[in-house]
PDB file of C-alpha atoms in Angstrom:
ATOM      1  CA  UNK A 117      -1.798 -36.743   8.961  1.00 70.00           C
ATOM      2  CA  UNK A 118      -2.036 -33.922   6.400  1.00 74.00           C
ATOM      3  CA  UNK A 119      -3.053 -34.282   2.634  1.00 74.00           C
ATOM      4  CA  UNK A 120      -0.877 -31.128   2.048  1.00 75.00           C
ATOM      5  CA  UNK A 121       2.610 -31.573   2.136  1.00 79.00           C
ATOM      6  CA  UNK A 122       3.275 -27.763   2.831  1.00 81.00           C
ATOM      7  CA  UNK A 123       1.166 -28.128   5.836  1.00 81.00           C
ATOM      8  CA  UNK A 124       3.165 -31.171   7.035  1.00 80.00           C
ATOM      9  CA  UNK A 125       6.260 -29.074   6.436  1.00 80.00           C
ATOM     10  CA  UNK A 126       5.170 -26.390   8.873  1.00 79.00           C
ATOM     11  CA  UNK A 127       5.063 -28.867  11.663  1.00 76.00           C
ATOM     12  CA  UNK A 128       8.527 -30.019  11.273  1.00 76.00           C
ATOM     13  CA  UNK A 129       9.876 -26.395  10.303  1.00 74.00           C
ATOM     14  CA  UNK A 130      12.973 -25.798  12.465  1.00 68.00           C
ATOM     15  CA  UNK A 131      13.326 -29.395  13.741  1.00 71.00           C
ATOM     16  CA  UNK A 132      16.756 -30.107  15.274  1.00 74.00           C
ATOM     17  CA  UNK A 133      17.709 -33.601  16.032  1.00 73.00           C
ATOM     18  CA  UNK A 134      18.946 -34.593  19.448  1.00 78.00           C
ATOM     19  CA  UNK A 135      19.892 -37.402  21.735  1.00 77.00           C
ATOM     20  CA  UNK A 136      20.056 -39.933  18.594  1.00 75.00           C
ATOM     21  CA  UNK A 137      16.545 -39.086  17.412  1.00 79.00           C
ATOM     22  CA  UNK A 138      15.916 -38.261  13.523  1.00 79.00           C
ATOM     23  CA  UNK A 139      13.148 -36.357  11.877  1.00 82.00           C
ATOM     24  CA  UNK A 140      10.587 -38.182   9.733  1.00 86.00           C
ATOM     25  CA  UNK A 141       8.387 -37.112   6.692  1.00 88.00           C
ATOM     26  CA  UNK A 142       6.010 -39.894   5.621  1.00 89.00           C
ATOM     27  CA  UNK A 143       4.440 -39.824   2.051  1.00 90.00           C
ATOM     28  CA  UNK A 144       1.575 -41.921   1.782  1.00 87.00           C
ATOM     29  CA  UNK A 145      -0.107 -42.778  -1.415  1.00 85.00           C
ATOM     30  CA  UNK A 146      -3.812 -43.616  -0.949  1.00 79.00           C
ATOM     31  CA  UNK A 147      -6.326 -45.490  -3.282  1.00 75.00           C
ATOM     32  CA  UNK A 148      -9.421 -44.347  -3.047  1.00 69.00           C
ATOM     33  CA  UNK A 149     -10.741 -46.937  -5.421  1.00 74.00           C
ATOM     34  CA  UNK A 150     -10.200 -49.742  -2.862  1.00 70.00           C
ATOM     35  CA  UNK A 151     -13.261 -51.581  -1.529  1.00 59.00           C
ATOM     36  CA  UNK A 152     -12.499 -51.162   2.068  1.00 70.00           C
ATOM     37  CA  UNK A 153     -11.107 -47.847   3.112  1.00 66.00           C
ATOM     38  CA  UNK A 154      -8.887 -47.761   6.005  1.00 80.00           C
ATOM     39  CA  UNK A 155      -8.737 -44.080   6.106  1.00 85.00           C
ATOM     40  CA  UNK A 156     -11.246 -41.015   5.922  1.00 82.00           C
ATOM     41  CA  UNK A 157     -10.720 -37.287   4.952  1.00 82.00           C
ATOM     42  CA  UNK A 158     -11.923 -35.407   8.032  1.00 82.00           C
ATOM     43  CA  UNK A 159     -11.626 -32.026   6.495  1.00 76.00           C
ATOM     44  CA  UNK A 160     -15.387 -31.186   6.828  1.00 75.00           C
ATOM     45  CA  UNK A 161     -15.409 -32.393  10.742  1.00 80.00           C
ATOM     46  CA  UNK A 162     -11.859 -30.975  11.689  1.00 71.00           C
ATOM     47  CA  UNK A 163     -11.667 -27.939  13.839  1.00 73.00           C
ATOM     48  CA  UNK A 164      -8.299 -27.079  11.351  1.00 72.00           C
ATOM     49  CA  UNK A 165     -10.087 -27.572   7.884  1.00 67.00           C
ATOM     50  CA  UNK A 166      -7.241 -25.745   6.069  1.00 73.00           C
ATOM     51  CA  UNK A 167      -5.044 -28.795   7.098  1.00 76.00           C
ATOM     52  CA  UNK A 168      -6.633 -31.421   5.007  1.00 79.00           C
ATOM     53  CA  UNK A 169      -6.427 -34.080   7.609  1.00 84.00           C
ATOM     54  CA  UNK A 170      -6.882 -37.601   7.188  1.00 85.00           C
ATOM     55  CA  UNK A 171      -7.732 -40.099   9.748  1.00 87.00           C
ATOM     56  CA  UNK A 172      -6.327 -43.556   9.429  1.00 88.00           C
ATOM     57  CA  UNK A 173      -8.062 -46.800  10.874  1.00 87.00           C
ATOM     58  CA  UNK A 174      -6.296 -48.449  13.741  1.00 90.00           C
ATOM     59  CA  UNK A 175      -4.207 -51.410  12.418  1.00 85.00           C
ATOM     60  CA  UNK A 176      -3.851 -49.733   8.878  1.00 84.00           C
ATOM     61  CA  UNK A 177      -1.114 -51.437   7.070  1.00 84.00           C
ATOM     62  CA  UNK A 178       1.483 -49.442   5.068  1.00 86.00           C
ATOM     63  CA  UNK A 179       4.457 -50.666   2.463  1.00 89.00           C
ATOM     64  CA  UNK A 180       7.376 -49.003   2.381  1.00 94.00           C
ATOM     65  CA  UNK A 181       8.910 -48.088  -1.022  1.00 95.00           C
ATOM     66  CA  UNK A 182      11.953 -46.152  -0.390  1.00 96.00           C
ATOM     67  CA  UNK A 183      13.844 -44.166   2.627  1.00 96.00           C
ATOM     68  CA  UNK A 184      16.051 -41.114   1.655  1.00 95.00           C
ATOM     69  CA  UNK A 185      17.860 -38.947   4.028  1.00 91.00           C
ATOM     70  CA  UNK A 186      17.573 -35.352   3.166  1.00 87.00           C
ATOM     71  CA  UNK A 187      20.672 -33.664   4.443  1.00 85.00           C
ATOM     72  CA  UNK A 188      19.583 -29.755   4.190  1.00 81.00           C
ATOM     73  CA  UNK A 189      16.486 -30.386   6.266  1.00 77.00           C
ATOM     74  CA  UNK A 190      18.272 -33.346   8.263  1.00 80.00           C
ATOM     75  CA  UNK A 191      14.712 -35.684   7.714  1.00 85.00           C
ATOM     76  CA  UNK A 192      14.328 -39.158   6.717  1.00 89.00           C
ATOM     77  CA  UNK A 193      11.758 -39.170   3.834  1.00 91.00           C
ATOM     78  CA  UNK A 194       9.670 -42.435   4.074  1.00 94.00           C
ATOM     79  CA  UNK A 195       7.574 -43.356   0.767  1.00 93.00           C
TER      80      UNK A 195
END
C-alpha cells in the first residue's frame, strides 16, 4: 500500500478490465493517534522508499464509506 496516490496510480495505469474483472483504487484514511496502530509506515525499511509504503497488520479492519465508478479510468474508487 502506498501513501502517495500518484504512486498507486502508476500501478493501475493502462489497466484494461477483462473477463468480468474490475479495477479498484482504495483510499484509506488513517488515524495515527489511535492507541493501537494496525499499520506501520515502512519507508525507511523498504527498498522502494519513494513509494511511501505502508504495511497493515493481518486482520486490519476497514469501513467502506463510499464506492464510486470512474468511467474515464474504468476503476472503482473505494473510500
